[in-house]
Short mmCIF file of C-alpha atoms and ligand atoms in Angstrom, two decimals:
data_model
loop_
_atom_site.label_atom_id
_atom_site.label_comp_id
_atom_site.label_asym_id
_atom_site.label_seq_id
_atom_site.Cartn_x
_atom_site.Cartn_y
_atom_site.Cartn_z
CA UNK A 3 -28.52 -3.18 -28.14
CA UNK A 4 -26.15 -0.87 -30.07
CA UNK A 5 -22.66 -2.07 -31.03
CA UNK A 6 -21.20 0.40 -28.51
CA UNK A 7 -22.61 1.07 -25.06
CA UNK A 8 -23.11 4.82 -24.73
CA UNK A 9 -21.75 6.30 -21.51
CA UNK A 10 -22.34 9.61 -19.78
CA UNK A 11 -20.39 11.02 -16.83
CA UNK A 12 -21.99 12.98 -13.98
CA UNK A 13 -19.55 15.45 -12.40
CA UNK A 14 -16.35 16.66 -14.08
CA UNK A 15 -13.85 16.18 -11.26
CA UNK A 16 -10.60 14.26 -10.87
CA UNK A 17 -11.84 10.67 -10.97
CA UNK A 18 -14.18 11.47 -13.85
CA UNK A 19 -11.12 12.35 -15.96
CA UNK A 20 -9.29 9.14 -15.09
CA UNK A 21 -12.39 7.07 -15.81
CA UNK A 22 -12.96 8.85 -19.13
CA UNK A 23 -9.33 8.17 -20.10
CA UNK A 24 -9.75 4.46 -19.31
CA UNK A 25 -13.02 4.15 -21.24
CA UNK A 26 -10.79 4.38 -24.31
CA UNK A 27 -9.56 0.88 -23.44
CA UNK A 28 -13.10 -0.51 -23.42
CA UNK A 29 -13.63 -1.70 -26.95
CA UNK A 30 -17.44 -1.54 -26.94
CA UNK A 31 -17.84 1.71 -24.99
CA UNK A 32 -18.35 5.23 -26.24
CA UNK A 33 -18.33 8.34 -24.06
CA UNK A 34 -21.00 10.59 -25.55
CA UNK A 35 -22.06 12.97 -22.75
CA UNK A 36 -20.95 14.79 -19.61
CA UNK A 37 -23.03 16.66 -17.09
CA UNK A 38 -21.77 19.40 -14.83
CA UNK A 39 -23.26 22.02 -12.55
CA UNK A 40 -21.47 24.59 -14.69
CA UNK A 41 -21.37 24.89 -18.46
CA UNK A 42 -17.68 25.97 -18.40
CA UNK A 43 -16.69 22.79 -16.50
CA UNK A 44 -18.48 20.61 -19.05
CA UNK A 45 -16.82 22.56 -21.89
CA UNK A 46 -13.36 22.16 -20.29
CA UNK A 47 -13.90 18.46 -19.80
CA UNK A 48 -15.00 18.04 -23.43
CA UNK A 49 -11.76 19.64 -24.63
CA UNK A 50 -9.90 16.69 -23.08
CA UNK A 51 -12.54 14.08 -23.84
CA UNK A 52 -14.65 15.05 -26.85
CA UNK A 53 -18.35 14.24 -26.42
CA UNK A 54 -21.52 14.96 -28.38
CA UNK A 55 -23.43 16.33 -25.39
CA UNK A 56 -22.13 18.85 -22.83
CA UNK A 57 -24.94 19.27 -20.34
CA UNK A 58 -24.94 22.18 -17.89
CA UNK A 59 -27.07 20.33 -15.36
CA UNK A 60 -27.30 16.81 -14.01
CA UNK A 61 -31.05 16.83 -14.78
CA UNK A 62 -30.31 17.34 -18.47
CA UNK A 63 -27.71 14.57 -18.45
CA UNK A 64 -30.09 12.12 -16.77
CA UNK A 65 -32.82 12.97 -19.30
CA UNK A 66 -30.59 12.39 -22.35
CA UNK A 67 -32.36 9.58 -24.27
CA UNK A 68 -29.15 8.60 -26.11
CA UNK A 69 -27.44 7.30 -22.97
CA UNK A 70 -27.25 3.66 -21.90
CA UNK A 71 -25.39 4.21 -18.63
CA UNK A 72 -24.19 7.05 -16.38
CA UNK A 73 -21.04 6.97 -14.26
CA UNK A 74 -21.73 8.97 -11.08
CA UNK A 75 -18.49 10.72 -10.08
CA UNK A 76 -19.70 13.25 -7.53
CA UNK A 77 -18.64 13.29 -3.82
CA UNK A 78 -20.12 10.42 -1.79
CA UNK A 79 -22.41 12.70 0.23
CA UNK A 80 -24.29 13.36 -3.02
CA UNK A 81 -24.33 9.87 -4.52
CA UNK A 82 -27.81 9.09 -3.22
CA UNK A 83 -29.30 12.23 -4.79
CA UNK A 84 -27.51 11.77 -8.10
CA UNK A 85 -28.05 8.02 -8.41
CA UNK A 86 -31.77 8.43 -7.66
CA UNK A 87 -31.99 11.10 -10.34
CA UNK A 88 -30.46 8.77 -12.95
CA UNK A 89 -32.47 5.71 -11.90
CA UNK A 90 -35.74 7.64 -12.02
CA UNK A 91 -34.85 8.53 -15.62
CA UNK A 92 -34.37 4.79 -16.22
CA UNK A 93 -30.63 5.15 -16.75
CA UNK A 94 -28.26 2.38 -15.73
CA UNK A 95 -25.72 3.58 -13.15
CA UNK A 96 -22.14 2.85 -12.18
CA UNK A 97 -21.69 4.79 -8.91
CA UNK A 98 -18.31 5.64 -7.39
CA UNK A 99 -17.41 4.45 -3.90
CA UNK A 100 -18.42 5.07 -1.19
CA UNK A 101 -21.79 3.95 -2.58
CA UNK A 102 -23.70 6.28 -0.22
CA UNK A 103 -23.39 7.95 3.18
CA UNK A 104 -25.23 5.23 5.07
CA UNK A 105 -27.29 2.05 4.76
CA UNK A 106 -30.60 3.88 4.60
CA UNK A 107 -29.50 5.72 1.48
CA UNK A 108 -27.93 2.62 -0.05
CA UNK A 109 -31.10 0.55 0.50
CA UNK A 110 -33.25 3.19 -1.15
CA UNK A 111 -30.93 3.27 -4.16
CA UNK A 112 -31.03 -0.53 -4.51
CA UNK A 113 -34.82 -0.68 -4.05
CA UNK A 114 -35.29 1.99 -6.72
CA UNK A 115 -32.99 0.17 -9.17
CA UNK A 116 -34.97 -3.03 -8.62
CA UNK A 117 -38.32 -1.27 -8.97
CA UNK A 118 -37.21 0.46 -12.17
CA UNK A 119 -35.51 -2.74 -13.37
CA UNK A 120 -32.37 -0.74 -14.12
CA UNK A 121 -28.73 -1.76 -13.66
CA UNK A 122 -26.94 -0.31 -10.62
CA UNK A 123 -23.43 -1.16 -9.42
CA UNK A 124 -20.93 0.38 -7.01
CA UNK A 125 -17.64 1.20 -8.73
CA UNK A 126 -15.46 -0.67 -6.22
CA UNK A 127 -12.77 -0.97 -8.89
CA UNK A 128 -10.34 -3.12 -6.86
CA UNK A 129 -12.75 -6.05 -7.08
CA UNK A 130 -12.28 -6.14 -10.87
CA UNK A 131 -8.49 -5.87 -10.96
CA UNK A 132 -6.19 -8.76 -12.00
CA UNK A 133 -4.16 -8.78 -8.76
CA UNK A 134 -7.32 -9.02 -6.64
CA UNK A 135 -8.49 -12.05 -8.61
CA UNK A 136 -5.09 -13.70 -8.12
CA UNK A 137 -5.21 -13.04 -4.39
CA UNK A 138 -8.65 -14.63 -4.13
CA UNK A 139 -7.58 -17.60 -6.27
CA UNK A 140 -4.51 -18.20 -4.08
CA UNK A 141 -6.71 -18.17 -0.98
CA UNK A 142 -9.13 -20.58 -2.63
CA UNK A 143 -6.20 -22.82 -3.59
CA UNK A 144 -5.31 -22.96 0.12
CA UNK A 145 -1.91 -21.26 -0.36
CA UNK A 146 -2.36 -19.48 2.99
CA UNK A 147 -4.15 -22.18 4.97
CA UNK A 148 -6.66 -20.92 7.53
CA UNK A 149 -6.72 -17.10 7.36
CA UNK A 150 -6.12 -15.69 10.83
CA UNK A 151 -5.32 -12.03 10.20
CA UNK A 152 -5.71 -9.11 7.82
CA UNK A 153 -3.73 -5.94 8.37
CA UNK A 154 -4.39 -3.09 5.96
CA UNK A 155 -3.65 0.61 5.97
CA UNK A 156 -4.12 3.56 3.66
CA UNK A 157 -2.77 6.99 4.50
CA UNK A 158 -1.36 10.16 2.97
CA UNK A 159 -1.19 13.84 3.76
CA UNK A 160 -3.29 15.74 1.20
CA UNK A 161 -1.44 18.55 -0.54
CA UNK A 162 -2.85 21.79 -1.97
CA UNK A 163 -5.18 22.25 -3.67
CA UNK A 164 -7.04 20.00 -1.21
CA UNK A 165 -10.38 18.84 -2.64
CA UNK A 166 -13.20 20.24 -0.47
CA UNK A 167 -14.82 16.82 -0.29
CA UNK A 168 -11.88 15.45 1.78
CA UNK A 169 -12.85 17.40 4.90
CA UNK A 170 -16.40 18.68 4.29
CA UNK A 171 -18.87 16.80 6.53
CA UNK A 172 -21.76 17.64 4.18
CA UNK A 173 -19.97 15.81 1.35
CA UNK A 174 -19.18 12.75 3.48
CA UNK A 175 -15.59 13.85 4.12
CA UNK A 176 -13.08 12.03 6.31
CA UNK A 177 -10.63 9.20 5.83
CA UNK A 178 -13.04 6.30 6.39
CA UNK A 179 -15.42 6.71 3.46
CA UNK A 180 -12.71 7.99 1.15
CA UNK A 181 -9.78 5.61 1.66
CA UNK A 182 -10.53 3.47 4.75
CA UNK A 183 -13.24 1.81 2.67
CA UNK A 184 -10.52 -0.07 0.78
CA UNK A 185 -9.16 -1.51 4.03
CA UNK A 186 -12.65 -2.58 5.07
CA UNK A 187 -13.30 -4.03 1.63
CA UNK A 188 -10.16 -6.20 1.56
CA UNK A 189 -10.73 -7.46 5.12
CA UNK A 190 -14.32 -8.41 4.32
CA UNK A 191 -13.36 -9.98 0.98
CA UNK A 192 -11.08 -12.36 2.88
CA UNK A 193 -12.80 -12.81 6.23
CA UNK A 194 -16.46 -11.86 5.61
CA UNK A 195 -18.79 -9.84 7.81
CA UNK A 196 -17.11 -9.14 11.16
CA UNK A 197 -18.82 -10.49 14.28
CA UNK A 198 -17.52 -7.60 16.35
CA UNK A 199 -16.45 -4.11 15.27
CA UNK A 200 -14.38 -1.73 17.37
CA UNK A 201 -13.10 1.59 16.12
CA UNK A 202 -11.77 4.94 17.16
CA UNK A 203 -10.92 8.14 15.33
CA UNK A 204 -9.22 11.48 15.66
CA UNK A 205 -11.06 14.52 14.32
CA UNK A 206 -9.91 16.93 11.65
CA UNK A 207 -10.59 20.67 12.07
CA UNK A 208 -14.02 20.20 10.40
CA UNK A 209 -15.06 17.36 12.72
CA UNK A 210 -14.71 14.51 10.21
CA UNK A 211 -12.30 11.64 10.91
CA UNK A 212 -8.72 12.55 10.07
CA UNK A 213 -7.60 9.10 11.16
CA UNK A 214 -9.71 6.02 11.79
CA UNK A 215 -8.48 2.81 13.44
CA UNK A 216 -10.62 -0.31 13.20
CA UNK A 217 -10.55 -3.75 14.78
CA UNK A 218 -12.67 -6.61 13.41
CA UNK A 219 -13.08 -9.78 15.45
CA UNK A 220 -14.47 -13.10 14.23
CA UNK A 221 -15.92 -16.01 16.18
CA UNK A 222 -13.29 -18.36 14.75
CA UNK A 223 -10.56 -16.22 16.30
CA UNK A 224 -9.56 -14.30 13.17
CA UNK A 225 -8.92 -10.57 13.42
CA UNK A 226 -8.37 -7.56 11.15
CA UNK A 227 -6.60 -4.32 12.06
CA UNK A 228 -7.24 -1.44 9.69
CA UNK A 229 -6.03 2.15 9.68
CA UNK A 230 -6.83 5.10 7.42
CA UNK A 231 -5.22 8.51 7.72
CA UNK A 232 -5.27 11.96 6.17
CA UNK A 233 -2.50 13.06 8.52
CA UNK A 234 0.30 10.56 7.91
CA UNK A 235 1.94 8.78 5.02
CA UNK A 236 1.31 5.08 5.60
CA UNK A 237 2.72 2.12 3.63
CA UNK A 238 -0.76 1.60 2.14
CA UNK A 239 -0.27 -2.13 2.00
CA UNK A 240 -2.36 -5.13 2.95
CA UNK A 241 -1.12 -8.30 4.66
CA UNK A 242 -3.24 -11.42 4.63
CA UNK A 243 -1.84 -14.06 6.97
CA UNK A 244 -2.82 -17.65 7.47
CA UNK A 245 -1.59 -20.89 9.02
CA UNK A 246 0.45 -21.74 5.89
CA UNK A 247 1.75 -18.38 4.74
CA UNK A 248 1.21 -14.70 4.10
CA UNK A 249 0.47 -12.49 1.11
CA UNK A 250 1.47 -8.85 1.12
CA UNK A 251 -0.13 -6.59 -1.44
CA UNK A 252 2.58 -3.95 -1.45
CA UNK A 253 2.19 -0.19 -1.73
CA UNK A 254 -1.16 0.94 -3.10
CA UNK A 255 -2.71 -2.46 -2.50
CA UNK A 256 -6.00 -1.30 -4.03
CA UNK A 257 -4.47 -0.35 -7.41
CA UNK A 258 -3.33 -2.46 -10.39
CA UNK A 259 0.22 -1.13 -9.93
CA UNK A 260 0.69 -3.05 -6.67
CA UNK A 261 2.99 -6.08 -6.26
CA UNK A 262 1.90 -9.44 -4.88
CA UNK A 263 4.47 -10.77 -2.41
CA UNK A 264 3.93 -14.34 -1.24
CA UNK A 265 5.67 -15.63 1.89
CA UNK A 266 4.97 -19.36 2.08
CA UNK A 267 5.54 -20.66 5.60
CA UNK A 268 8.86 -18.99 6.35
CA UNK A 269 8.90 -15.23 6.72
CA UNK A 270 12.11 -14.79 4.71
CA UNK A 271 11.12 -16.79 1.64
CA UNK A 272 9.50 -14.09 -0.46
CA UNK A 273 8.12 -14.89 -3.91
CA UNK A 274 6.80 -12.25 -6.30
CA UNK A 275 3.66 -13.47 -8.03
CA UNK A 276 3.47 -12.09 -11.56
CA UNK A 277 0.23 -10.86 -13.06
CA UNK A 278 -0.90 -9.20 -16.26
CA UNK A 279 -0.65 -5.39 -16.28
CA UNK A 280 -2.54 -3.38 -18.86
CA UNK A 281 -2.02 0.23 -19.87
CA UNK A 282 -4.42 2.68 -18.19
CA UNK A 283 -5.30 3.51 -14.60
CA UNK A 284 -7.35 0.33 -14.12
CA UNK A 285 -10.90 1.67 -14.34
CA UNK A 286 -11.46 -0.11 -17.66
CA UNK A 287 -12.00 -3.43 -15.88
CA UNK A 288 -15.12 -2.32 -13.98
CA UNK A 289 -16.42 -0.50 -17.07
CA UNK A 290 -16.00 -3.63 -19.23
CA UNK A 291 -17.89 -5.62 -16.62
CA UNK A 292 -20.72 -3.06 -16.52
CA UNK A 293 -20.95 -3.29 -20.32
CA UNK A 294 -21.18 -7.08 -20.13
CA UNK A 295 -23.95 -6.83 -17.53
CA UNK A 296 -25.90 -4.41 -19.73
CA UNK A 297 -25.53 -6.68 -22.74
CA UNK A 298 -26.86 -9.59 -20.67
CA UNK A 299 -29.80 -7.45 -19.53
CA UNK A 300 -28.82 -7.69 -15.86
CA UNK A 301 -29.98 -5.17 -13.29
CA UNK A 302 -27.32 -6.30 -10.82
CA UNK A 303 -23.69 -7.37 -11.15
CA UNK A 304 -22.84 -10.93 -10.11
CA UNK A 305 -19.35 -9.66 -9.08
CA UNK A 306 -20.20 -6.51 -7.09
CA UNK A 307 -23.78 -7.32 -6.15
CA UNK A 308 -26.31 -5.13 -4.35
CA UNK A 309 -25.84 -7.38 -1.34
CA UNK A 310 -22.09 -6.74 -1.42
CA UNK A 311 -22.64 -2.96 -1.43
CA UNK A 312 -25.26 -3.13 1.31
CA UNK A 313 -23.04 -5.31 3.50
CA UNK A 314 -20.07 -2.99 3.00
CA UNK A 315 -22.25 0.03 3.82
CA UNK A 316 -23.70 -1.64 6.90
CA UNK A 317 -20.18 -2.36 8.14
CA UNK A 318 -19.11 1.23 7.49
CA UNK A 319 -22.15 2.31 9.55
CA UNK A 320 -21.07 0.03 12.40
CA UNK A 321 -17.56 1.49 12.28
CA UNK A 322 -18.90 5.03 12.26
CA UNK A 323 -21.21 4.31 15.17
CA UNK A 324 -18.37 2.85 17.25
CA UNK A 325 -16.00 5.71 16.38
CA UNK A 326 -18.59 8.52 16.63
CA UNK A 327 -18.35 9.67 13.01
CA UNK A 328 -21.50 11.68 12.29
CA UNK A 329 -22.44 13.75 9.25
CA UNK A 330 -24.95 16.59 9.51
CA UNK A 331 -26.94 15.26 6.57
CA UNK A 332 -27.57 11.68 7.67
CA UNK A 333 -29.45 9.97 10.44
CA UNK A 334 -26.79 7.70 11.87
CA UNK A 335 -26.34 9.83 14.93
N1 NAP B 1 -12.18 4.63 -7.48
C1 NAP B 1 -11.21 5.46 -7.21
O1 NAP B 1 -10.02 5.15 -7.37
C2 NAP B 1 -11.52 6.83 -6.73
C3 NAP B 1 -10.50 7.79 -6.66
C4 NAP B 1 -10.85 9.09 -6.28
C5 NAP B 1 -12.15 9.38 -5.94
N2 NAP B 1 -13.12 8.41 -5.99
C6 NAP B 1 -14.50 8.71 -5.64
O2 NAP B 1 -15.07 9.50 -6.68
C7 NAP B 1 -15.92 10.50 -6.15
C8 NAP B 1 -15.44 11.86 -6.64
O3 NAP B 1 -14.12 12.07 -6.23
P1 NAP B 1 -13.14 13.13 -6.98
O4 NAP B 1 -11.83 12.95 -6.38
O5 NAP B 1 -13.30 13.03 -8.44
O6 NAP B 1 -13.78 14.50 -6.47
P2 NAP B 1 -13.67 15.94 -7.11
O7 NAP B 1 -12.43 16.06 -7.91
O8 NAP B 1 -13.93 16.90 -6.02
O9 NAP B 1 -14.87 15.97 -8.14
C9 NAP B 1 -16.19 15.78 -7.75
C10 NAP B 1 -17.12 16.41 -8.76
O10 NAP B 1 -18.44 16.29 -8.26
C11 NAP B 1 -19.24 17.37 -8.69
N3 NAP B 1 -19.98 17.97 -7.56
C12 NAP B 1 -21.30 18.06 -7.46
N4 NAP B 1 -21.68 18.69 -6.34
C13 NAP B 1 -20.53 19.02 -5.71
C14 NAP B 1 -20.28 19.71 -4.51
N5 NAP B 1 -21.27 20.18 -3.73
N6 NAP B 1 -18.99 19.89 -4.15
C15 NAP B 1 -18.00 19.40 -4.90
N7 NAP B 1 -18.19 18.75 -6.08
C16 NAP B 1 -19.45 18.56 -6.48
C17 NAP B 1 -18.30 18.39 -9.34
O11 NAP B 1 -18.47 18.31 -10.73
P3 NAP B 1 -19.14 19.50 -11.58
O12 NAP B 1 -18.59 20.78 -11.01
O13 NAP B 1 -18.67 19.23 -12.95
O14 NAP B 1 -20.62 19.40 -11.43
C18 NAP B 1 -16.90 17.91 -8.95
O15 NAP B 1 -15.95 18.19 -9.95
C19 NAP B 1 -15.89 10.31 -4.63
O16 NAP B 1 -17.00 9.57 -4.23
C20 NAP B 1 -14.61 9.53 -4.37
O17 NAP B 1 -14.68 8.69 -3.24
C21 NAP B 1 -12.81 7.16 -6.39
#
C-alpha cells in the first residue's frame, strides 16, 4: 500500500468541508479527489481544499482508479445509492451517519461490501473520540456501579439558510436520523439493545419529525429517555446514572469539545475528568482509524462494526415504527 492513503469525498456540502479540514491532521492521509453533481461546486471546494481531481459526477469519482477510499457526505436518504456506487467500483467507503434510511438498505450495503471484500464503515465519529473512550473506561472500571438510567437530548432551532435535507422527507429529513441518532447511540453504547421501545413525535410542516421523544426499557429495570428537537434549544447533554454515581457529558455530548462531569455518589460532589483535546473538529479520529483498517486489509472496523451499524439502524427502525415516522422512499410503512 502507498505511504499515504488516498481519499476522495462524495458531495461538497458542510460536513465534507469539516472532514476535509480534519484530514490535514491525519499524517498518512491525502485528499486527492472530490465529486459533486455540479462542476462549479467541485471547483469551489477545491479552492479551499486543493485536490488533483475535481469530478463533476459521483460516477466519475467512484471510477477514479487512484482512490483508496471515499468519504460519502451526501444526505442520509441517498447514502444507500452512493455507497453502493462506490462499493461496486471496489472503493472502500466511510459513510456519514445515519448509515442509511432503514435496515433493508443497510443490510444490502453490508452484504455488498462483504461480497466485494471492500472496507465499509459508518462515520459515527463520537465512537472514536477521546471523551467517549474515557466514559466507557469509567463504566468498565465500575465508577458508576450498575447503570440504571441514560438521559440524553439534542435540540436546536435551525437558522437560515436551512439545509433542505433537515426537513425533506425524500432526503431522510427530521430530527431522529439527523441528531436523535446520537442519543440512541449513547444509550445503546451503555445499555445495549433495548428490550422495549416506545416513542412519539411531532410533525414539521413537511411531515418529518420535528421532535422525537423515545423511551427504552430493559428487562433488568434500566431505562433511557431520549429527546431530539428541531424546534427548541435543548441542553444537548447526556447523563449516565448508576448505583454508585453519575456522569454528565455536558453541552454537545457527542463532540470532542464536551466536558466530562463525574458525580460520585453524592449529587453535589462534582469532579471534572480531564482528557486530551486536539486541534480540529474531531473527524480526524475516525479517519485515522479507517486508514489503520485499510492498512491491515480489513473489510470491517473492529470499533464500529457492521453489526453495530445494523443494530443501530434496526433500533432506529423500531423507533420510527412506534412514532409513525415514514419516508416516501422507503418501505418501513
Ligand atoms: N458527523 C457529523 O458531525 C455530521 C454533521 C453534519 C452532518 N452529518 C451528516 O453528513 C451528511 C451530509 O450533511 P451536510 O450537513 O453536509 O449536508 P449538506 O450541507 O446539505 O451537504 C450535502 C451534500 O450532498 C450532496 N447531495 C447529493 N444529492 C443531494 C440532494 N438531492 N440534495 C442535497 N444535497 C445533495 C450535495 O453535494 P454536491 O452538490 O457537491 O453534489 C450537498 O452539498 C448527512 O448524512 C448528515 O447526517 C454528520
